[in-house]
XYZ file of C-alpha atoms in Angstrom:
693
model
C 87.048 -143.242 -13.749
C 90.215 -142.707 -11.765
C 93.485 -141.448 -13.207
C 94.901 -144.990 -13.162
C 95.059 -146.893 -16.435
C 96.409 -150.368 -17.173
C 98.801 -150.737 -20.137
C 96.927 -152.257 -23.046
C 98.548 -155.413 -24.436
C 96.172 -155.853 -27.397
C 95.398 -152.416 -28.762
C 91.801 -151.900 -29.871
C 90.812 -150.605 -33.296
C 92.177 -147.076 -33.071
C 91.744 -143.712 -34.793
C 94.224 -140.853 -34.528
C 93.541 -137.118 -34.420
C 96.756 -135.129 -34.608
C 98.144 -131.735 -35.464
C 99.733 -131.659 -38.918
C 103.046 -130.781 -37.217
C 103.353 -134.459 -36.234
C 102.279 -135.819 -39.624
C 105.672 -137.314 -40.561
C 106.286 -138.862 -37.149
C 102.850 -140.508 -36.945
C 103.086 -141.763 -40.534
C 106.481 -143.368 -39.886
C 105.728 -144.957 -36.526
C 102.184 -146.102 -37.422
C 103.370 -147.982 -40.493
C 102.415 -151.640 -40.260
C 100.019 -151.185 -37.324
C 96.882 -152.715 -38.831
C 94.656 -151.693 -35.927
C 95.112 -148.014 -36.876
C 91.856 -147.534 -38.786
C 91.894 -143.804 -39.435
C 94.233 -140.807 -39.168
C 92.807 -137.283 -39.190
C 95.187 -134.339 -39.564
C 94.247 -130.974 -38.071
C 95.635 -127.707 -39.371
C 98.756 -126.366 -37.685
C 98.377 -123.304 -35.472
C 95.128 -124.135 -33.702
C 96.962 -123.879 -30.366
C 96.986 -120.103 -30.972
C 93.165 -120.225 -30.963
C 92.378 -122.654 -28.135
C 88.613 -122.363 -28.433
C 88.835 -123.230 -32.133
C 91.219 -126.086 -31.349
C 88.663 -127.451 -28.904
C 85.881 -127.071 -31.453
C 87.767 -128.757 -34.301
C 89.011 -131.677 -32.194
C 85.555 -132.222 -30.711
C 83.991 -132.216 -34.181
C 86.608 -134.742 -35.343
C 85.811 -137.001 -32.379
C 82.114 -136.779 -33.189
C 82.744 -137.616 -36.859
C 84.890 -140.638 -36.051
C 82.360 -142.017 -33.592
C 79.599 -141.605 -36.185
C 81.491 -142.797 -39.275
C 83.863 -145.440 -37.837
C 81.700 -147.850 -35.814
C 84.577 -150.340 -35.393
C 86.848 -147.785 -33.733
C 87.064 -148.307 -29.979
C 89.806 -145.826 -29.035
C 90.762 -142.374 -30.287
C 94.359 -141.251 -29.766
C 95.006 -137.501 -29.652
C 98.316 -136.320 -31.082
C 98.199 -133.301 -28.805
C 99.078 -132.212 -25.303
C 97.088 -129.538 -23.501
C 98.131 -127.123 -26.274
C 97.093 -123.801 -24.690
C 94.316 -125.769 -22.933
C 92.621 -126.273 -26.275
C 92.043 -129.982 -25.586
C 90.585 -129.339 -22.159
C 86.921 -130.328 -22.254
C 86.921 -132.683 -25.254
C 84.945 -135.842 -24.639
C 83.740 -138.945 -26.461
C 80.347 -140.603 -26.180
C 81.378 -144.150 -27.161
C 85.148 -144.514 -27.506
C 88.040 -144.276 -25.097
C 90.129 -141.114 -25.544
C 93.896 -141.263 -25.008
C 96.135 -138.219 -24.537
C 99.711 -137.808 -23.340
C 100.415 -135.949 -20.114
C 102.065 -133.111 -22.017
C 101.703 -129.381 -22.314
C 102.383 -129.441 -26.064
C 103.885 -131.498 -28.887
C 107.501 -130.796 -27.870
C 107.091 -133.266 -24.998
C 106.053 -135.904 -27.542
C 109.108 -135.162 -29.690
C 111.587 -135.153 -26.791
C 110.110 -138.248 -25.152
C 109.343 -136.891 -21.683
C 107.953 -133.826 -19.982
C 110.871 -133.872 -17.530
C 113.439 -133.555 -20.313
C 111.407 -130.742 -21.879
C 111.195 -128.847 -18.569
C 114.908 -129.286 -17.849
C 115.924 -128.001 -21.284
C 113.726 -124.916 -20.980
C 115.082 -124.238 -17.491
C 118.615 -124.253 -18.912
C 117.697 -122.414 -22.140
C 114.607 -120.266 -21.483
C 114.822 -118.394 -24.808
C 114.321 -121.473 -26.983
C 112.196 -121.511 -30.140
C 111.579 -125.085 -31.311
C 111.918 -126.329 -34.877
C 111.005 -129.716 -36.355
C 110.171 -131.043 -39.830
C 106.479 -130.500 -39.195
C 106.982 -126.965 -37.921
C 109.153 -126.092 -40.914
C 106.664 -127.515 -43.419
C 103.385 -126.276 -41.966
C 104.294 -123.108 -40.087
C 107.125 -121.070 -41.669
C 108.936 -120.439 -38.368
C 110.982 -117.316 -37.578
C 113.617 -116.594 -40.195
C 114.338 -114.769 -43.423
C 111.601 -116.522 -45.415
C 108.943 -115.583 -42.890
C 110.193 -112.006 -42.698
C 110.185 -111.485 -46.465
C 106.757 -113.023 -46.916
C 105.233 -110.968 -44.104
C 106.922 -107.781 -45.294
C 105.518 -108.183 -48.793
C 102.030 -108.715 -47.394
C 102.322 -105.472 -45.429
C 103.614 -103.593 -48.482
C 100.706 -104.892 -50.552
C 98.139 -103.974 -47.909
C 99.519 -100.805 -46.338
C 102.275 -99.432 -48.569
C 106.014 -99.225 -48.056
C 105.801 -96.263 -45.662
C 104.009 -98.394 -43.075
C 105.502 -101.802 -43.828
C 108.765 -101.162 -41.958
C 106.928 -100.047 -38.835
C 104.561 -103.002 -38.933
C 107.443 -105.406 -39.393
C 109.125 -103.902 -36.363
C 105.961 -104.620 -34.389
C 105.684 -108.113 -35.888
C 109.284 -108.880 -34.947
C 108.830 -107.591 -31.397
C 107.973 -110.974 -29.935
C 111.140 -112.561 -31.386
C 113.182 -110.555 -28.894
C 112.291 -112.979 -26.108
C 114.077 -115.801 -27.985
C 117.798 -116.398 -28.503
C 118.056 -120.065 -29.522
C 116.742 -122.178 -32.420
C 116.561 -125.822 -31.366
C 115.803 -128.523 -33.926
C 114.359 -131.818 -32.658
C 115.555 -134.730 -34.775
C 113.519 -137.934 -34.624
C 115.149 -139.482 -37.669
C 112.341 -138.858 -40.127
C 112.969 -138.231 -43.817
C 114.923 -135.308 -45.258
C 116.477 -134.380 -41.917
C 119.521 -132.683 -43.461
C 117.310 -130.254 -45.383
C 115.440 -129.290 -42.220
C 118.628 -128.979 -40.193
C 120.125 -126.676 -42.805
C 116.964 -124.577 -42.895
C 116.942 -124.209 -39.098
C 120.629 -123.199 -39.025
C 119.964 -120.518 -41.647
C 117.035 -119.180 -39.613
C 119.218 -119.029 -36.499
C 122.029 -117.258 -38.361
C 119.667 -114.712 -39.888
C 118.042 -113.990 -36.507
C 121.357 -113.866 -34.638
C 120.328 -116.806 -32.432
C 122.417 -119.760 -31.337
C 121.632 -123.134 -32.910
C 121.169 -126.487 -31.219
C 120.222 -129.973 -32.376
C 118.454 -132.269 -29.945
C 117.963 -135.916 -30.818
C 114.380 -136.751 -30.062
C 113.093 -139.808 -28.244
C 110.404 -141.927 -29.922
C 109.299 -143.526 -26.642
C 106.096 -141.519 -26.095
C 104.982 -141.482 -29.711
C 105.500 -145.241 -30.098
C 103.723 -145.986 -26.820
C 100.840 -143.743 -27.855
C 100.446 -145.597 -31.162
C 101.113 -149.098 -29.819
C 98.575 -148.962 -27.013
C 101.085 -148.952 -24.135
C 99.207 -146.298 -22.177
C 100.668 -146.321 -18.674
C 99.317 -143.902 -16.093
C 102.598 -142.009 -15.687
C 102.658 -140.762 -19.274
C 99.052 -140.961 -20.491
C 95.467 -140.354 -19.506
C 92.892 -142.857 -20.778
C 89.425 -141.346 -20.687
C 86.287 -143.439 -20.531
C 83.279 -142.138 -22.519
C 81.779 -139.030 -20.964
C 85.031 -138.001 -19.250
C 87.520 -135.290 -20.099
C 90.694 -133.668 -18.807
C 91.417 -130.614 -16.729
C 94.823 -128.984 -16.402
C 96.599 -129.040 -13.049
C 99.657 -127.224 -11.756
C 101.262 -130.474 -10.622
C 103.669 -132.830 -12.386
C 100.757 -134.951 -13.652
C 99.846 -132.020 -15.984
C 96.187 -133.061 -16.197
C 93.533 -135.028 -14.340
C 90.371 -136.808 -15.386
C 86.998 -135.252 -14.601
C 83.432 -135.988 -15.550
C 82.543 -134.147 -18.757
C 79.710 -132.326 -17.000
C 82.233 -130.964 -14.486
C 84.789 -129.848 -17.051
C 84.323 -126.109 -16.697
C 87.330 -124.162 -15.560
C 87.629 -122.686 -12.089
C 87.376 -118.973 -11.466
C 91.107 -118.429 -11.284
C 91.862 -120.166 -14.587
C 93.559 -118.322 -17.402
C 90.786 -118.678 -19.959
C 87.012 -118.821 -19.731
C 84.684 -121.783 -19.700
C 83.961 -123.533 -22.961
C 80.263 -122.863 -22.721
C 80.685 -119.153 -23.372
C 82.617 -119.751 -26.570
C 81.335 -120.146 -30.123
C 81.315 -123.912 -30.164
C 78.796 -126.698 -29.660
C 77.884 -127.141 -26.012
C 76.743 -130.373 -24.340
C 73.187 -129.075 -24.806
C 73.701 -128.457 -28.510
C 74.159 -124.725 -28.052
C 76.241 -122.461 -30.236
C 77.016 -118.789 -29.781
C 74.163 -117.903 -32.107
C 71.691 -120.216 -30.381
C 72.880 -119.072 -26.970
C 72.093 -115.422 -27.753
C 68.811 -116.244 -29.517
C 67.658 -118.220 -26.475
C 68.525 -115.323 -24.179
C 66.697 -112.812 -26.403
C 63.634 -115.072 -26.512
C 63.631 -115.349 -22.714
C 64.575 -119.015 -22.738
C 67.318 -120.344 -20.500
C 70.410 -120.785 -22.720
C 73.078 -123.411 -22.181
C 75.264 -120.623 -20.751
C 75.009 -116.886 -20.216
C 76.018 -115.306 -23.542
C 78.838 -112.771 -23.569
C 79.080 -109.649 -25.716
C 82.195 -107.590 -26.196
C 82.483 -105.107 -29.039
C 79.295 -105.680 -31.026
C 78.077 -102.120 -30.406
C 79.686 -98.732 -29.674
C 78.415 -99.002 -26.095
C 79.583 -102.531 -25.274
C 83.251 -102.369 -26.214
C 86.673 -101.837 -24.694
C 89.280 -99.095 -24.802
C 92.142 -99.910 -27.161
C 94.696 -99.872 -24.334
C 92.745 -102.564 -22.472
C 92.397 -104.651 -25.622
C 96.188 -104.618 -25.987
C 96.660 -105.601 -22.338
C 94.163 -108.431 -22.662
C 95.848 -109.769 -25.786
C 99.171 -109.792 -23.971
C 97.665 -111.545 -20.953
C 96.327 -114.388 -23.075
C 99.587 -114.749 -24.971
C 98.150 -113.823 -28.354
C 100.430 -112.763 -31.169
C 101.545 -109.153 -30.586
C 100.009 -106.730 -33.059
C 98.779 -103.132 -32.980
C 95.127 -102.808 -31.997
C 92.791 -101.328 -34.597
C 90.875 -98.298 -33.299
C 87.536 -98.768 -35.031
C 85.627 -96.173 -32.985
C 87.949 -93.165 -32.549
C 85.507 -91.023 -30.553
C 85.857 -93.352 -27.550
C 89.117 -94.942 -28.816
C 87.550 -98.390 -28.807
C 89.728 -101.272 -29.927
C 88.631 -103.881 -32.431
C 88.214 -107.318 -30.859
C 90.003 -109.588 -33.317
C 88.872 -113.132 -33.889
C 91.710 -114.734 -31.927
C 90.822 -112.715 -28.835
C 87.111 -113.425 -29.245
C 87.879 -117.116 -29.305
C 90.277 -116.929 -26.375
C 87.728 -115.254 -24.092
C 84.517 -116.718 -25.525
C 82.714 -113.783 -27.163
C 79.331 -114.805 -28.582
C 78.593 -111.746 -30.738
C 79.680 -110.145 -33.993
C 79.275 -106.533 -35.116
C 77.654 -105.539 -38.410
C 78.485 -101.901 -39.069
C 79.249 -100.364 -42.437
C 78.300 -96.796 -41.584
C 81.769 -95.534 -40.705
C 82.918 -93.564 -37.680
C 81.412 -90.712 -35.743
C 84.001 -88.399 -37.311
C 82.602 -89.051 -40.766
C 85.154 -91.380 -42.314
C 85.269 -95.085 -43.058
C 87.668 -97.560 -41.512
C 89.980 -98.622 -44.322
C 93.669 -98.746 -45.238
C 94.844 -99.090 -41.647
C 97.740 -96.809 -40.765
C 100.028 -96.685 -37.687
C 99.438 -93.931 -35.128
C 100.987 -93.298 -31.711
C 98.532 -92.234 -29.018
C 99.329 -89.515 -26.444
C 99.882 -92.266 -23.858
C 102.440 -93.951 -26.122
C 100.475 -96.900 -27.494
C 101.061 -97.897 -31.109
C 97.673 -98.478 -32.756
C 96.226 -98.722 -36.247
C 93.734 -96.129 -37.493
C 91.973 -95.443 -40.775
C 94.002 -93.538 -43.343
C 91.257 -90.883 -43.082
C 92.003 -90.394 -39.371
C 93.605 -86.934 -39.545
C 94.875 -85.117 -36.466
C 97.046 -82.224 -35.407
C 98.775 -81.697 -32.075
C 99.193 -78.323 -30.412
C 102.202 -77.095 -28.447
C 100.779 -78.493 -25.217
C 100.270 -81.981 -26.627
C 96.495 -81.809 -27.079
C 95.250 -83.703 -30.147
C 92.603 -82.410 -32.560
C 90.735 -84.579 -35.066
C 88.969 -83.409 -38.217
C 85.593 -84.253 -39.782
C 85.796 -86.655 -42.731
C 89.592 -86.360 -42.497
C 89.458 -82.803 -43.855
C 92.096 -80.686 -42.128
C 90.864 -77.574 -43.972
C 87.672 -77.704 -41.887
C 87.521 -76.726 -38.204
C 88.508 -79.566 -35.880
C 85.497 -81.458 -34.546
C 87.112 -83.442 -31.729
C 89.654 -82.785 -28.970
C 91.740 -85.160 -26.851
C 93.667 -83.510 -23.985
C 97.303 -84.520 -23.623
C 96.353 -86.474 -20.500
C 93.141 -87.853 -22.008
C 92.236 -91.242 -23.448
C 89.395 -90.357 -25.834
C 88.011 -87.467 -27.860
C 85.345 -84.964 -26.852
C 83.253 -83.253 -29.496
C 84.040 -79.611 -30.158
C 80.861 -77.579 -30.203
C 80.809 -75.525 -33.381
C 77.563 -73.666 -32.779
C 77.045 -70.275 -34.405
C 74.686 -67.899 -32.594
C 71.100 -69.090 -33.020
C 68.603 -66.789 -34.740
C 65.209 -68.385 -34.130
C 63.715 -66.558 -37.103
C 66.143 -68.373 -39.412
C 66.082 -71.835 -37.826
C 65.319 -74.479 -40.440
C 64.711 -78.136 -39.427
C 66.507 -79.169 -42.617
C 69.735 -77.877 -41.067
C 69.540 -80.653 -38.465
C 68.924 -83.233 -41.185
C 72.106 -82.757 -43.176
C 73.537 -86.002 -41.812
C 70.447 -88.087 -42.631
C 70.075 -89.454 -46.143
C 69.111 -92.595 -48.062
C 71.620 -95.391 -47.557
C 74.030 -95.742 -50.457
C 74.727 -98.776 -52.609
C 78.284 -98.721 -51.259
C 76.969 -98.929 -47.690
C 74.711 -101.859 -48.574
C 77.547 -103.639 -50.360
C 79.786 -103.365 -47.273
C 76.902 -104.574 -45.145
C 76.503 -107.687 -47.284
C 80.210 -108.424 -46.848
C 79.852 -108.080 -43.070
C 76.885 -110.451 -43.138
C 78.930 -113.045 -45.008
C 81.722 -112.796 -42.432
C 79.230 -113.072 -39.579
C 77.593 -116.152 -41.073
C 80.991 -117.859 -41.231
C 81.746 -117.088 -37.575
C 78.588 -118.708 -36.139
C 78.290 -115.821 -33.698
C 75.185 -113.738 -33.112
C 75.273 -110.676 -35.370
C 74.273 -107.233 -34.099
C 73.513 -104.544 -36.675
C 73.967 -100.826 -36.067
C 71.173 -98.992 -37.891
C 72.229 -95.586 -39.259
C 70.254 -92.392 -38.804
C 67.566 -93.566 -36.366
C 68.764 -92.322 -32.990
C 66.478 -89.272 -32.561
C 68.512 -86.761 -30.613
C 71.460 -88.910 -29.566
C 73.576 -86.381 -27.714
C 76.805 -87.849 -29.141
C 75.521 -87.070 -32.635
C 73.923 -83.660 -32.055
C 77.269 -81.742 -32.350
C 77.763 -83.490 -35.733
C 81.508 -84.209 -35.417
C 81.200 -85.896 -38.827
C 80.185 -82.664 -40.644
C 82.642 -80.042 -41.838
C 80.378 -77.045 -41.162
C 77.292 -78.135 -39.223
C 74.209 -75.943 -39.156
C 71.104 -75.979 -36.995
C 71.089 -76.619 -33.248
C 74.425 -78.256 -32.373
C 75.120 -77.119 -28.823
C 74.226 -79.901 -26.384
C 72.691 -77.627 -23.755
C 70.786 -75.750 -26.440
C 69.428 -78.998 -27.820
C 68.165 -80.190 -24.452
C 66.493 -76.833 -23.836
C 64.949 -76.992 -27.296
C 63.146 -80.231 -26.425
C 61.122 -78.003 -24.092
C 61.210 -74.537 -25.685
C 61.273 -75.450 -29.408
C 59.211 -78.616 -29.516
C 57.697 -77.799 -32.921
C 61.210 -77.620 -34.353
C 62.213 -80.935 -32.729
C 59.003 -82.599 -33.977
C 59.793 -81.437 -37.504
C 63.346 -82.793 -37.308
C 62.184 -86.153 -35.945
C 59.370 -86.462 -38.505
C 61.731 -85.891 -41.415
C 64.348 -88.207 -39.903
C 61.827 -91.021 -39.479
C 60.571 -90.655 -43.055
C 64.141 -91.212 -44.257
C 64.548 -94.125 -41.837
C 61.346 -95.777 -43.050
C 62.678 -95.669 -46.607
C 66.025 -97.091 -45.493
C 64.725 -99.979 -43.395
C 63.425 -102.152 -46.291
C 66.651 -101.653 -48.249
C 68.772 -102.596 -45.240
C 66.617 -105.647 -44.583
C 66.959 -106.719 -48.209
C 70.745 -106.576 -47.772
C 71.060 -108.444 -44.471
C 67.874 -110.475 -44.183
C 67.309 -111.952 -40.760
C 71.001 -112.598 -40.083
C 71.135 -109.959 -37.308
C 69.566 -111.132 -34.076
C 69.402 -107.557 -32.828
C 69.579 -104.051 -34.261
C 71.076 -101.094 -32.417
C 68.364 -98.531 -33.116
C 69.369 -95.666 -30.899
C 71.849 -94.545 -28.278
C 69.870 -91.555 -27.035
C 70.452 -91.227 -23.286
C 67.389 -90.487 -21.171
C 68.944 -90.800 -17.722
C 71.463 -89.134 -15.448
C 72.998 -90.776 -12.397
C 69.982 -89.843 -10.293
C 67.109 -88.765 -12.569
C 65.816 -88.509 -16.135
C 66.517 -85.978 -18.879
C 62.818 -85.728 -19.595
C 59.512 -86.583 -17.965
C 57.494 -89.629 -18.918
C 54.987 -87.267 -20.533
C 57.660 -85.641 -22.705
C 58.961 -89.030 -23.800
C 55.453 -90.145 -24.765
C 54.752 -86.952 -26.706
C 58.118 -86.126 -28.258
C 59.919 -89.442 -28.803
C 57.598 -92.420 -28.582
C 55.505 -91.861 -31.759
C 58.582 -91.690 -33.961
C 60.416 -94.603 -32.382
C 57.251 -96.680 -32.537
C 56.878 -96.281 -36.293
C 60.350 -97.743 -36.748
C 59.969 -100.544 -34.199
C 56.550 -101.496 -35.599
C 58.035 -101.917 -39.072
C 60.915 -103.959 -37.685
C 58.639 -106.286 -35.725
C 56.213 -106.708 -38.629
C 58.820 -107.416 -41.311
C 61.839 -108.986 -39.564
C 62.901 -111.250 -36.725
C 65.226 -108.557 -35.348
C 65.120 -107.581 -31.690
C 65.349 -103.821 -31.122
C 68.321 -102.704 -29.011
C 67.902 -99.474 -27.015
C 70.871 -97.874 -25.289
C 70.306 -95.426 -22.489
C 72.557 -94.733 -19.555
C 71.318 -93.590 -16.200
C 68.285 -93.800 -13.963
C 65.686 -94.786 -16.572
C 63.501 -97.093 -14.465
C 60.524 -94.665 -14.577
C 60.648 -94.851 -18.394
C 60.899 -98.621 -18.740
C 57.182 -99.294 -19.174
C 57.189 -96.772 -21.996
C 60.326 -98.326 -23.483
C 58.473 -101.653 -23.622
C 55.338 -100.090 -25.146
C 57.508 -98.287 -27.688
C 58.790 -101.624 -28.960
C 62.252 -101.765 -27.452
C 63.195 -105.378 -26.761
C 66.660 -104.843 -25.271
C 67.999 -102.329 -22.752
C 71.687 -101.484 -22.509
C 73.866 -100.814 -20.502
C 71.664 -101.349 -17.405
C 73.393 -98.862 -15.116
C 72.718 -100.579 -11.805
C 74.441 -97.864 -9.753
C 71.918 -95.226 -10.849
C 68.873 -94.340 -8.765
C 66.076 -96.901 -9.033
C 68.149 -99.389 -11.042
C 68.404 -102.163 -8.449
C 69.105 -105.416 -10.335
C 66.624 -107.554 -8.388
C 63.852 -104.992 -8.881
C 64.585 -104.686 -12.606
C 64.587 -108.454 -13.135
C 61.425 -109.043 -11.138
C 59.484 -106.146 -12.672
C 60.638 -106.120 -16.297
C 62.719 -109.266 -16.783
C 60.083 -111.174 -18.750
C 59.576 -108.266 -21.184
C 62.990 -106.626 -21.526
C 66.338 -108.234 -22.236
C 69.073 -106.797 -20.042
C 72.172 -106.449 -22.220
C 74.747 -105.251 -19.723
C 74.661 -104.750 -15.992
C 77.354 -107.404 -15.551
C 79.836 -105.273 -13.639
C 80.153 -101.584 -12.761
C 82.707 -99.726 -14.913
C 82.651 -96.579 -12.777
C 83.924 -98.100 -9.531
C 84.195 -101.877 -9.189
C 85.952 -102.841 -12.425
C 88.511 -99.995 -12.567
C 89.111 -99.500 -8.841
C 88.018 -102.667 -7.023
C 90.012 -105.794 -6.274
C 89.767 -108.909 -8.467
C 87.792 -110.575 -5.678
C 85.315 -107.681 -5.565
C 84.940 -107.919 -9.340
C 84.315 -111.657 -9.077
C 81.692 -111.225 -6.383
C 79.805 -108.545 -8.314
C 79.827 -110.544 -11.558
C 78.534 -113.657 -9.815
C 75.853 -111.651 -8.027
C 74.652 -109.979 -11.229
C 74.560 -113.297 -13.074
C 72.603 -114.906 -10.238
C 70.076 -112.078 -10.486
C 69.739 -111.504 -14.223
C 70.369 -114.950 -15.747
C 67.416 -117.115 -14.606
C 64.918 -117.672 -17.397
C 67.062 -116.013 -20.049
C 66.686 -112.359 -20.965
C 70.306 -111.551 -20.104
C 73.400 -110.985 -22.236
C 76.485 -110.411 -20.117
C 78.325 -107.178 -20.785
C 79.953 -104.510 -18.677
C 77.960 -101.384 -17.864
C 79.038 -99.421 -20.948
C 82.545 -99.641 -22.404
C 85.585 -100.809 -20.426
C 87.570 -97.643 -19.830
C 91.283 -96.931 -20.159
C 93.509 -97.764 -17.178
C 91.214 -100.570 -16.028
C 93.581 -103.190 -14.525
C 93.876 -106.247 -16.738
C 93.738 -108.424 -13.611
C 90.249 -107.099 -12.956
C 89.145 -107.703 -16.546
C 90.421 -111.273 -16.305
C 88.650 -111.662 -12.954
C 85.433 -110.600 -14.698
C 85.923 -113.177 -17.460
C 86.829 -115.905 -14.995
C 83.787 -115.141 -12.849
C 81.486 -115.427 -15.855
C 83.152 -118.751 -16.665
C 82.712 -119.839 -13.063
C 79.025 -119.016 -13.154
C 78.482 -120.848 -16.418
C 80.476 -123.784 -15.114
C 78.195 -124.546 -12.200
C 74.987 -124.418 -14.181
């Protein structure tokens, strides 16, 4: 269908889907129109979560087409609304939408008037009866409500700071403008808006709205200048021109590589092929071609993003300003909140109740200023001191009476473990000393895990579970930054040497660790069932940039038997796929990884010796899932151009995606100081790839 539409003189039986903000206006102007068969109100605020807006509107369209067989046209009481309506399509009915960026155009009567007003008054915050009823816009009432919530959750000491952060975004506004369309109780809403403006120190303005667009929308007068009428199977795409949007075939509705947000098919919503985030990941793990390449960000401690980059990404996508939660303080990884996941199309969800590497749980979030000046939230158990030179020291289990276990230089962006290794007396070495951190899982841990499972089931994303105490010599854990006074072998170099010179000791440690793990596995499975699609078993690195930390023979003798007991139990009793992290040049070990029972390899360090993507896919791609490898975080992503990032992402997807067996993720975590333009280029390139499939 072209973008031309003929005004309809006899409106067909029509249904309306509209944001609750326009409830009063639609109710007033639709009164007496007997061809309006159904009105469906959507919750206010979905424009802040465009992927969810798309999902909810699409589901409403599907319901109407199924339940209202007489309806021939569906009118959308939306504009583009953060591009949340981009991609919606009907199978049977016509869809009608105004050429508008958001509902303010509908209230003012034309997009030209809206643009002119904003050009003259760029700091305008809009008020209307619907906004006042459903949103609680900026003002004293909002401030007091939000402040009390912060006091209840974080205490008075932190509430003032958090309110300062919450109010930060108001500083870009200086005018409260009320749009009056003559609906009921106008004086009350005008008075409320004036009070908000006075309290905020803004100027106040009243603009009389124009009912032209709303009446035309409801009365079937859908001219091409103001509306798009979509035939079944067609949808809209945003343009930069005055027409605001154009019509495209639904199968071509993916966004181009330079768009601001990623393609729909990588988000947690039904795809044209019936895919959801969960199904998308399951298909990839089962080596079936999914409807789109699934995307992971933040489901594991090796597939996340530095907190500074999370903040930059939130700002880029225009999400509500808020301090980022540092959930993994060792690497200063930022929590990927639900609004960001939806904005960029993350398909995964983390299940992790085991706490942090420094031995404390994430709870009672508290403000903290990083050495680089970022305001973040950390657990109340996150205890640090700063020396005269600005270096930061963190303490195990939040106990400042114990020696510090982590160190962040004043110019650094993450913590390094402090080696607290007393001189080793081989005659007194006891394997039990290296088992202090391994114990039966607690009821409290299992209870938190059940809560995480419930949250994951509500998100419809693919859940990834981090299994505690099963890593076998993970070099990040050997120094035991979570213990106050660690014993045993805790020096990293000493540990690596011991895998050769003290193999009996290492065997004894691994044997005892696996016995504990085998007792824990059934209890964990009872708590989570088969909700997780994958379990992060171990992060033990076996590769350097150019070689391996051990020979194939040493892996087979020292590691494989113990890993295999755990993976055998998992494969015999669950549907979980086993996730193995190892950086470096591990290609010579991959056959053994597969025999050991590892289903997934992360981060797929393609720049390391022997890790050519085409070779890996051809040789192991039908037996290993590559979770990572999407873009290099050592060179291309932090130091390349956006175009170089795009080209590498497209190349990696072309190589790894065919036939499934690929979950897109960066090669390990996105590091601090990575340009946000490059991160966006990565996301856009993934969207571009998924869009042409």
